[in-house]
mmCIF file of C-alpha atoms and ligand atoms in Angstrom:
data_model
loop_
_atom_site.group_PDB
_atom_site.id
_atom_site.type_symbol
_atom_site.label_atom_id
_atom_site.label_comp_id
_atom_site.label_asym_id
_atom_site.label_seq_id
_atom_site.Cartn_x
_atom_site.Cartn_y
_atom_site.Cartn_z
ATOM 1 C CA MET A 701 172.248 53.970 151.638
ATOM 2 C CA SER A 702 171.608 56.078 154.732
ATOM 3 C CA THR A 703 171.308 59.836 154.667
ATOM 4 C CA SER A 704 171.792 62.408 157.373
ATOM 5 C CA VAL A 705 168.028 62.592 157.910
ATOM 6 C CA SER A 706 167.679 63.232 161.620
ATOM 7 C CA MET A 707 163.960 63.676 162.106
ATOM 8 C CA ILE A 708 161.223 62.082 160.035
ATOM 9 C CA GLY A 709 157.694 63.386 160.462
ATOM 10 C CA VAL A 710 155.198 60.556 160.029
ATOM 11 C CA THR A 711 151.523 61.267 159.432
ATOM 12 C CA GLY A 712 148.781 58.651 159.397
ATOM 13 C CA SER A 713 150.439 56.500 162.075
ATOM 14 C CA THR A 714 147.052 55.816 163.684
ATOM 15 C CA GLY A 715 146.090 54.198 160.390
ATOM 16 C CA ALA A 716 147.102 51.038 158.581
ATOM 17 C CA LEU A 717 149.857 52.274 156.271
ATOM 18 C CA GLY A 718 151.404 55.019 158.416
ATOM 19 C CA GLY A 719 151.326 52.659 161.419
ATOM 20 C CA ARG A 720 153.326 50.102 159.469
ATOM 21 C CA VAL A 721 155.847 52.734 158.428
ATOM 22 C CA ALA A 722 156.231 54.075 161.975
ATOM 23 C CA ARG A 723 156.777 50.548 163.336
ATOM 24 C CA ARG A 724 159.462 49.854 160.740
ATOM 25 C CA LEU A 725 161.263 53.128 161.407
ATOM 26 C CA ALA A 726 161.211 52.408 165.149
ATOM 27 C CA ALA A 727 162.584 48.916 164.540
ATOM 28 C CA ARG A 728 165.538 50.552 162.770
ATOM 29 C CA GLY A 729 166.107 52.800 165.762
ATOM 30 C CA LEU A 730 165.335 55.971 163.812
ATOM 31 C CA ARG A 731 164.011 59.195 165.245
ATOM 32 C CA GLN A 732 160.542 60.126 164.176
ATOM 33 C CA ARG A 733 157.726 62.434 165.123
ATOM 34 C CA LEU A 734 154.246 60.998 164.817
ATOM 35 C CA ILE A 735 151.793 63.685 163.780
ATOM 36 C CA VAL A 736 148.355 62.544 164.892
ATOM 37 C CA ARG A 737 144.901 64.046 165.161
ATOM 38 C CA ASP A 738 144.159 62.388 168.487
ATOM 39 C CA LEU A 739 146.988 62.097 171.035
ATOM 40 C CA GLY A 740 145.053 59.412 172.889
ATOM 41 C CA ARG A 741 145.321 57.113 169.848
ATOM 42 C CA ALA A 742 149.022 57.668 169.198
ATOM 43 C CA GLN A 743 151.144 54.530 169.274
ATOM 44 C CA ARG A 744 154.216 54.586 171.493
ATOM 45 C CA PHE A 745 157.527 53.631 169.953
ATOM 46 C CA ALA A 746 161.091 54.019 171.202
ATOM 47 C CA GLY A 747 162.600 57.076 169.543
ATOM 48 C CA ALA A 748 159.212 58.485 168.571
ATOM 49 C CA GLU A 749 157.899 61.869 169.631
ATOM 50 C CA VAL A 750 154.233 62.697 169.219
ATOM 51 C CA ALA A 751 152.612 65.940 168.083
ATOM 52 C CA GLN A 752 148.979 66.764 167.502
ATOM 53 C CA ALA A 753 147.734 68.331 164.279
ATOM 54 C CA ALA A 754 145.187 67.827 161.524
ATOM 55 C CA TYR A 755 146.233 68.622 157.942
ATOM 56 C CA GLU A 756 143.664 71.392 157.676
ATOM 57 C CA ASP A 757 145.025 73.134 160.786
ATOM 58 C CA ARG A 758 147.952 74.859 159.131
ATOM 59 C CA VAL A 759 149.153 76.537 162.310
ATOM 60 C CA ALA A 760 149.178 73.312 164.334
ATOM 61 C CA MET A 761 150.831 71.475 161.420
ATOM 62 C CA LYS A 762 153.593 74.081 161.249
ATOM 63 C CA VAL A 763 154.268 73.696 164.968
ATOM 64 C CA ALA A 764 154.170 69.894 164.694
ATOM 65 C CA LEU A 765 156.645 69.974 161.815
ATOM 66 C CA ASP A 766 159.188 72.221 163.487
ATOM 67 C CA GLY A 767 162.583 70.491 163.224
ATOM 68 C CA VAL A 768 161.347 67.832 160.793
ATOM 69 C CA GLN A 769 163.545 67.311 157.713
ATOM 70 C CA THR A 770 161.551 64.647 155.889
ATOM 71 C CA LEU A 771 157.775 64.399 155.969
ATOM 72 C CA PHE A 772 155.909 61.189 155.200
ATOM 73 C CA LEU A 773 152.553 62.584 154.116
ATOM 74 C CA VAL A 774 149.778 60.007 154.013
ATOM 75 C CA SER A 775 146.821 61.024 151.887
ATOM 76 C CA GLY A 776 143.608 61.733 153.765
ATOM 77 C CA TRP A 777 140.048 60.813 152.904
ATOM 78 C CA GLY A 778 136.866 62.553 151.823
ATOM 79 C CA ALA A 779 135.725 65.256 149.454
ATOM 80 C CA GLU A 780 137.747 67.926 151.289
ATOM 81 C CA ARG A 781 141.047 66.126 151.264
ATOM 82 C CA VAL A 782 142.787 68.013 148.476
ATOM 83 C CA LYS A 783 142.351 71.237 150.448
ATOM 84 C CA GLN A 784 143.619 69.439 153.543
ATOM 85 C CA HIS A 785 146.690 68.223 151.682
ATOM 86 C CA TYR A 786 147.374 71.743 150.400
ATOM 87 C CA SER A 787 147.238 73.024 153.966
ATOM 88 C CA ALA A 788 149.685 70.336 155.173
ATOM 89 C CA ILE A 789 152.078 71.093 152.296
ATOM 90 C CA ASP A 790 151.969 74.832 152.965
ATOM 91 C CA ALA A 791 152.673 74.144 156.638
ATOM 92 C CA ALA A 792 155.639 71.967 155.678
ATOM 93 C CA VAL A 793 157.112 74.791 153.619
ATOM 94 C CA ALA A 794 156.541 77.283 156.444
ATOM 95 C CA ALA A 795 158.148 74.908 158.968
ATOM 96 C CA GLY A 796 161.298 74.456 156.881
ATOM 97 C CA VAL A 797 160.736 70.800 155.954
ATOM 98 C CA GLU A 798 163.192 69.748 153.243
ATOM 99 C CA ARG A 799 161.528 66.757 151.652
ATOM 100 C CA ILE A 800 158.058 65.249 151.298
ATOM 101 C CA VAL A 801 157.336 61.610 150.562
ATOM 102 C CA TYR A 802 153.676 61.489 149.561
ATOM 103 C CA THR A 803 151.385 58.467 149.184
ATOM 104 C CA SER A 804 149.797 59.152 145.812
ATOM 105 C CA PHE A 805 148.135 56.616 143.509
ATOM 106 C CA LEU A 806 149.020 54.666 140.384
ATOM 107 C CA GLY A 807 148.477 56.742 137.251
ATOM 108 C CA ALA A 808 147.885 60.021 139.097
ATOM 109 C CA ALA A 809 146.974 62.420 136.281
ATOM 110 C CA PRO A 810 144.579 65.276 135.542
ATOM 111 C CA MET A 811 142.459 63.113 133.234
ATOM 112 C CA ALA A 812 142.784 59.846 135.156
ATOM 113 C CA THR A 813 139.645 57.733 134.994
ATOM 114 C CA PHE A 814 139.782 56.864 138.700
ATOM 115 C CA THR A 815 138.600 60.065 140.338
ATOM 116 C CA HIS A 816 140.934 59.731 143.323
ATOM 117 C CA ALA A 817 143.934 59.587 140.998
ATOM 118 C CA ARG A 818 142.981 63.103 139.839
ATOM 119 C CA GLU A 819 143.007 64.329 143.439
ATOM 120 C CA HIS A 820 146.398 62.741 143.968
ATOM 121 C CA TYR A 821 147.619 64.515 140.849
ATOM 122 C CA LEU A 822 146.488 67.876 142.264
ATOM 123 C CA THR A 823 148.326 67.140 145.500
ATOM 124 C CA GLU A 824 151.441 66.096 143.598
ATOM 125 C CA GLN A 825 151.311 69.367 141.651
ATOM 126 C CA ARG A 826 151.114 71.382 144.854
ATOM 127 C CA ILE A 827 154.145 69.533 146.194
ATOM 128 C CA ARG A 828 156.075 70.087 142.942
ATOM 129 C CA ALA A 829 155.244 73.796 143.127
ATOM 130 C CA SER A 830 156.335 74.008 146.769
ATOM 131 C CA GLY A 831 160.012 73.837 145.834
ATOM 132 C CA LEU A 832 160.611 71.048 148.369
ATOM 133 C CA GLU A 833 162.344 67.858 147.346
ATOM 134 C CA TYR A 834 159.758 65.152 146.838
ATOM 135 C CA THR A 835 159.135 61.508 146.104
ATOM 136 C CA PHE A 836 155.724 60.200 145.089
ATOM 137 C CA LEU A 837 154.723 56.679 146.037
ATOM 138 C CA ARG A 838 152.062 55.564 143.588
ATOM 139 C CA PRO A 839 150.590 52.270 144.776
ATOM 140 C CA SER A 840 147.854 50.304 143.099
ATOM 141 C CA PHE A 841 144.818 49.246 145.131
ATOM 142 C CA TYR A 842 145.510 47.505 148.422
ATOM 143 C CA LEU A 843 145.713 43.729 148.299
ATOM 144 C CA ASP A 844 144.621 43.858 151.944
ATOM 145 C CA ARG A 845 141.241 45.127 150.741
ATOM 146 C CA ALA A 846 140.891 42.906 147.666
ATOM 147 C CA ALA A 847 138.653 40.400 149.477
ATOM 148 C CA ARG A 848 136.228 43.254 150.087
ATOM 149 C CA TRP A 849 135.742 43.511 146.330
ATOM 150 C CA PHE A 850 133.879 40.180 146.611
ATOM 151 C CA SER A 851 130.312 40.085 147.864
ATOM 152 C CA ALA A 852 129.168 37.595 150.510
ATOM 153 C CA GLU A 853 128.247 35.331 147.590
ATOM 154 C CA GLY A 854 131.777 35.555 146.170
ATOM 155 C CA VAL A 855 130.822 37.799 143.280
ATOM 156 C CA ILE A 856 133.065 40.605 142.096
ATOM 157 C CA GLN A 857 131.111 42.913 139.831
ATOM 158 C CA GLY A 858 131.735 46.145 137.985
ATOM 159 C CA PRO A 859 132.394 47.735 134.595
ATOM 160 C CA ALA A 860 136.000 46.501 134.439
ATOM 161 C CA GLY A 861 135.746 44.660 131.130
ATOM 162 C CA ASN A 862 138.808 42.515 130.553
ATOM 163 C CA GLY A 863 141.190 45.047 132.077
ATOM 164 C CA THR A 864 143.733 43.989 134.651
ATOM 165 C CA ILE A 865 144.999 45.091 138.044
ATOM 166 C CA ALA A 866 148.024 44.143 140.188
ATOM 167 C CA TRP A 867 146.917 44.697 143.798
ATOM 168 C CA VAL A 868 149.749 45.379 146.237
ATOM 169 C CA SER A 869 149.888 44.798 149.991
ATOM 170 C CA ARG A 870 150.247 47.577 152.525
ATOM 171 C CA ASP A 871 153.232 45.710 153.976
ATOM 172 C CA ASP A 872 155.023 45.992 150.635
ATOM 173 C CA ILE A 873 154.104 49.657 150.286
ATOM 174 C CA ALA A 874 155.390 50.321 153.813
ATOM 175 C CA ASP A 875 158.639 48.523 153.018
ATOM 176 C CA VAL A 876 159.115 50.728 149.957
ATOM 177 C CA ALA A 877 158.186 53.867 151.907
ATOM 178 C CA VAL A 878 160.810 53.153 154.548
ATOM 179 C CA GLU A 879 163.542 52.575 151.969
ATOM 180 C CA VAL A 880 162.658 55.902 150.372
ATOM 181 C CA LEU A 881 162.467 57.723 153.709
ATOM 182 C CA VAL A 882 165.842 56.530 154.951
ATOM 183 C CA GLY A 883 167.644 56.345 151.618
ATOM 184 C CA SER A 884 168.988 58.892 149.184
ATOM 185 C CA GLY A 885 168.677 59.412 145.454
ATOM 186 C CA HIS A 886 164.885 59.400 145.354
ATOM 187 C CA GLY A 887 164.400 63.140 144.824
ATOM 188 C CA GLY A 888 161.937 63.908 142.017
ATOM 189 C CA ALA A 889 161.028 60.232 141.564
ATOM 190 C CA SER A 890 157.529 58.781 141.210
ATOM 191 C CA TYR A 891 157.384 55.076 142.023
ATOM 192 C CA ASP A 892 154.560 52.884 140.757
ATOM 193 C CA ILE A 893 154.086 50.203 143.425
ATOM 194 C CA THR A 894 152.233 47.070 142.383
ATOM 195 C CA GLY A 895 152.014 43.345 142.868
ATOM 196 C CA ASP A 896 153.855 40.900 140.645
ATOM 197 C CA ARG A 897 151.043 40.110 138.213
ATOM 198 C CA ALA A 898 148.096 41.954 136.749
ATOM 199 C CA LEU A 899 144.883 39.915 136.811
ATOM 200 C CA THR A 900 141.576 40.384 135.067
ATOM 201 C CA LEU A 901 138.739 40.296 137.568
ATOM 202 C CA ALA A 902 137.725 36.920 136.121
ATOM 203 C CA GLU A 903 141.241 35.632 136.825
ATOM 204 C CA ALA A 904 141.122 37.190 140.295
ATOM 205 C CA ALA A 905 137.855 35.351 141.014
ATOM 206 C CA GLU A 906 139.378 32.099 139.762
ATOM 207 C CA GLU A 907 142.495 32.569 141.879
ATOM 208 C CA PHE A 908 140.426 33.532 144.909
ATOM 209 C CA SER A 909 138.337 30.404 144.476
ATOM 210 C CA ARG A 910 141.380 28.185 143.993
ATOM 211 C CA VAL A 911 143.028 29.422 147.186
ATOM 212 C CA THR A 912 139.989 29.686 149.451
ATOM 213 C CA GLY A 913 137.928 26.798 148.118
ATOM 214 C CA LEU A 914 134.936 29.128 147.889
ATOM 215 C CA PRO A 915 132.945 29.606 144.704
ATOM 216 C CA ALA A 916 133.702 33.012 143.173
ATOM 217 C CA ALA A 917 132.895 34.726 139.898
ATOM 218 C CA TYR A 918 133.252 38.011 138.034
ATOM 219 C CA ARG A 919 130.094 39.619 136.716
ATOM 220 C CA THR A 920 130.562 42.537 134.356
ATOM 221 C CA GLU A 921 128.259 45.550 134.623
ATOM 222 C CA THR A 922 127.648 48.632 132.523
ATOM 223 C CA ILE A 923 128.511 51.942 134.159
ATOM 224 C CA GLU A 924 124.805 52.622 134.661
ATOM 225 C CA GLU A 925 124.291 49.219 136.277
ATOM 226 C CA ALA A 926 127.286 49.810 138.527
ATOM 227 C CA ARG A 927 125.913 53.138 139.719
ATOM 228 C CA ALA A 928 122.490 51.631 140.318
ATOM 229 C CA SER A 929 123.775 48.538 142.149
ATOM 230 C CA ARG A 930 125.752 50.699 144.569
ATOM 231 C CA MET A 931 122.979 53.185 145.313
ATOM 232 C CA ARG A 932 121.513 50.826 147.914
ATOM 233 C CA TYR A 933 124.518 51.617 150.121
ATOM 234 C CA ASN A 934 123.571 55.289 149.944
ATOM 235 C CA PRO A 935 127.101 56.501 149.100
ATOM 236 C CA SER A 936 128.037 60.151 148.828
ATOM 237 C CA GLU A 937 128.552 61.356 145.258
ATOM 238 C CA TRP A 938 132.314 61.443 145.984
ATOM 239 C CA ASP A 939 132.280 57.801 147.086
ATOM 240 C CA LEU A 940 130.037 56.661 144.246
ATOM 241 C CA GLU A 941 132.187 58.276 141.566
ATOM 242 C CA ALA A 942 135.333 56.761 143.059
ATOM 243 C CA TRP A 943 133.748 53.352 143.434
ATOM 244 C CA VAL A 944 132.483 53.095 139.872
ATOM 245 C CA SER A 945 135.521 54.758 138.299
ATOM 246 C CA THR A 946 137.744 52.191 140.039
ATOM 247 C CA TYR A 947 136.342 49.550 137.691
ATOM 248 C CA VAL A 948 136.269 51.775 134.627
ATOM 249 C CA ALA A 949 139.949 52.602 135.226
ATOM 250 C CA ILE A 950 140.674 48.882 135.168
ATOM 251 C CA ALA A 951 138.762 48.552 131.889
ATOM 252 C CA THR A 952 140.776 51.350 130.257
ATOM 253 C CA GLY A 953 144.083 49.643 131.091
ATOM 254 C CA GLU A 954 145.235 52.489 133.341
ATOM 255 C CA LEU A 955 145.709 50.064 136.243
ATOM 256 C CA SER A 956 147.360 47.226 134.359
ATOM 257 C CA VAL A 957 150.864 48.429 135.230
ATOM 258 C CA VAL A 958 153.199 45.872 136.826
ATOM 259 C CA SER A 959 156.221 47.571 138.343
ATOM 260 C CA HIS A 960 159.422 46.157 139.775
ATOM 261 C CA THR A 961 159.560 48.770 142.534
ATOM 262 C CA VAL A 962 159.033 46.441 145.494
ATOM 263 C CA GLN A 963 161.771 44.065 144.373
ATOM 264 C CA ALA A 964 164.145 46.854 143.335
ATOM 265 C CA LEU A 965 163.867 48.940 146.492
ATOM 266 C CA THR A 966 163.333 46.299 149.169
ATOM 267 C CA GLY A 967 165.136 43.273 147.750
ATOM 268 C CA HIS A 968 162.092 41.035 148.161
ATOM 269 C CA ALA A 969 159.301 40.116 145.793
ATOM 270 C CA PRO A 970 155.866 41.613 146.340
ATOM 271 C CA GLN A 971 153.307 39.489 148.117
ATOM 272 C CA THR A 972 151.179 37.607 145.581
ATOM 273 C CA PHE A 973 147.399 37.584 145.413
ATOM 274 C CA ALA A 974 147.316 33.875 146.316
ATOM 275 C CA ASP A 975 149.816 34.155 149.169
ATOM 276 C CA TYR A 976 147.893 37.008 150.705
ATOM 277 C CA PHE A 977 144.680 34.985 150.937
ATOM 278 C CA ARG A 978 146.533 31.926 152.200
ATOM 279 C CA GLN A 979 148.007 34.020 154.995
ATOM 280 C CA HIS A 980 144.926 36.121 155.752
ATOM 281 C CA PRO A 981 141.781 34.004 155.902
ATOM 282 C CA GLU A 982 140.261 36.684 158.137
ATOM 283 C CA SER A 983 140.208 39.040 155.130
ATOM 284 C CA TYR A 984 137.476 37.012 153.415
ATOM 285 C CA GLU A 985 135.423 35.998 156.454
ATOM 286 C CA HIS A 986 132.451 37.834 154.997
ATOM 287 C CA VAL A 987 132.540 35.581 151.933
ATOM 288 C CA THR A 988 132.790 32.461 154.051
ATOM 289 C CA ALA A 989 129.887 33.757 156.105
ATOM 290 C CA GLY A 990 127.867 34.210 152.938
ATOM 291 C CA ARG A 991 128.319 30.527 152.127
ATOM 292 C CA ILE A 992 127.151 29.091 155.463
HETATM 293 N N1 LIG B 1238 145.600 52.279 147.447
HETATM 294 C C1 LIG B 1238 144.468 51.950 148.027
HETATM 295 O O1 LIG B 1238 143.856 50.885 147.752
HETATM 296 C C2 LIG B 1238 143.852 52.817 149.057
HETATM 297 C C3 LIG B 1238 142.674 52.380 149.669
HETATM 298 C C4 LIG B 1238 142.131 53.181 150.652
HETATM 299 C C5 LIG B 1238 142.735 54.381 150.986
HETATM 300 N N2 LIG B 1238 143.888 54.767 150.372
HETATM 301 C C6 LIG B 1238 144.546 56.038 150.686
HETATM 302 O O2 LIG B 1238 145.737 55.733 151.419
HETATM 303 C C7 LIG B 1238 145.700 56.401 152.695
HETATM 304 C C8 LIG B 1238 146.391 55.561 153.736
HETATM 305 O O3 LIG B 1238 145.789 54.291 153.774
HETATM 306 P P1 LIG B 1238 145.492 53.587 155.160
HETATM 307 O O4 LIG B 1238 145.026 52.234 154.829
HETATM 308 O O5 LIG B 1238 146.609 53.782 156.104
HETATM 309 O O6 LIG B 1238 144.238 54.464 155.663
HETATM 310 P P2 LIG B 1238 143.716 54.601 157.181
HETATM 311 O O7 LIG B 1238 143.968 53.360 157.953
HETATM 312 O O8 LIG B 1238 142.310 55.101 157.090
HETATM 313 O O9 LIG B 1238 144.640 55.746 157.792
HETATM 314 C C9 LIG B 1238 144.557 57.074 157.365
HETATM 315 C C10 LIG B 1238 145.423 57.878 158.302
HETATM 316 O O10 LIG B 1238 145.460 59.238 157.844
HETATM 317 C C11 LIG B 1238 145.112 60.077 158.948
HETATM 318 N N3 LIG B 1238 144.415 61.263 158.451
HETATM 319 C C12 LIG B 1238 143.361 61.273 157.602
HETATM 320 N N4 LIG B 1238 142.962 62.531 157.383
HETATM 321 C C13 LIG B 1238 143.768 63.322 158.134
HETATM 322 C C14 LIG B 1238 143.835 64.722 158.352
HETATM 323 N N5 LIG B 1238 142.964 65.567 157.750
HETATM 324 N N6 LIG B 1238 144.781 65.189 159.192
HETATM 325 C C15 LIG B 1238 145.661 64.351 159.802
HETATM 326 N N7 LIG B 1238 145.637 63.013 159.634
HETATM 327 C C16 LIG B 1238 144.699 62.513 158.809
HETATM 328 C C17 LIG B 1238 144.193 59.225 159.814
HETATM 329 O O11 LIG B 1238 144.090 59.756 161.111
HETATM 330 P P3 LIG B 1238 142.898 59.313 162.122
HETATM 331 O O12 LIG B 1238 143.322 57.983 162.693
HETATM 332 O O13 LIG B 1238 142.838 60.400 163.103
HETATM 333 O O14 LIG B 1238 141.656 59.180 161.290
HETATM 334 C C18 LIG B 1238 144.900 57.886 159.746
HETATM 335 O O15 LIG B 1238 145.985 57.847 160.628
HETATM 336 C C19 LIG B 1238 144.208 56.633 152.942
HETATM 337 O O16 LIG B 1238 144.014 57.697 153.832
HETATM 338 C C20 LIG B 1238 143.694 56.928 151.548
HETATM 339 O O17 LIG B 1238 143.953 58.273 151.173
HETATM 340 C C21 LIG B 1238 144.460 53.998 149.417
#
């Protein structure tokens, strides 16, 4: 169902998810304003205006959001991002935005095991407190990045135990986002967005191997081993905590949710783990390379 939304503010359009959303909105002939950090990297779409602002620049965000009714707020990255989100939300209130659709994360909660899900919870709380209408999109981990969980040798390792996860593609998340942005009746809703089946990492390795023909395996680690094995990449503490807690969150069962959101809101089934790898051999080139 269409609403009277006349201007949608889209953040993150220079990135993978926001870019997909902007393209879909343009294909529907909708008006949108792309809010980008770097004008030189803004994509050009019919019906799209462009404005420059970073989340943390509240004044520029307020100017960029002038006349916007619905804001698609894509979460940022890094240890400072909660503050940046707060700034963007405050700017939206000051600019008279009516509704925020925010890309949160599955199981966003104050005590979530995955550290990023706690940050998403804080952002959600700020949006709830803003008084604006809101919808939270809570996707699982990106299927598009699942191949990157495998090393060059085809090993997926971490303290995930026998927990499960239902990766979801960015295309499916973008399809859901667009339905929410252009539709009505989503106020106050939080939508878990997942693939069709939750896999243990051992099952994921098996499925990966079956589809790609490459040997793959899951190797479980303790939390201490996981921290140690990742130290060679010299991650920041923020990255390390997120990385390791990703697997622990799987072990706890917090990521084993399988939702019907993609089917219910878009009318199509979510892309499956196997289909994704069949269609995107480039996503596991590093594993292939490791085998040569
Ligand atoms: N569910 C998952 O598996 C998963 C995985 C990774 C990330 N994420 C989260 O989902 C978000 C979107 O995913 P994605 O794949 O589209 O990420 P992406 O390709 O890195 O795009 C992020 C977008 O957000 C913009 N952005 C970041 N910080 C900003 C700020 N302070 N002010 C204004 N714009 C800012 C970026 O602008 P620039 O182009 O100027 O940098 C870019 O357009 C990520 O940012 C991250 O929070 C989720």
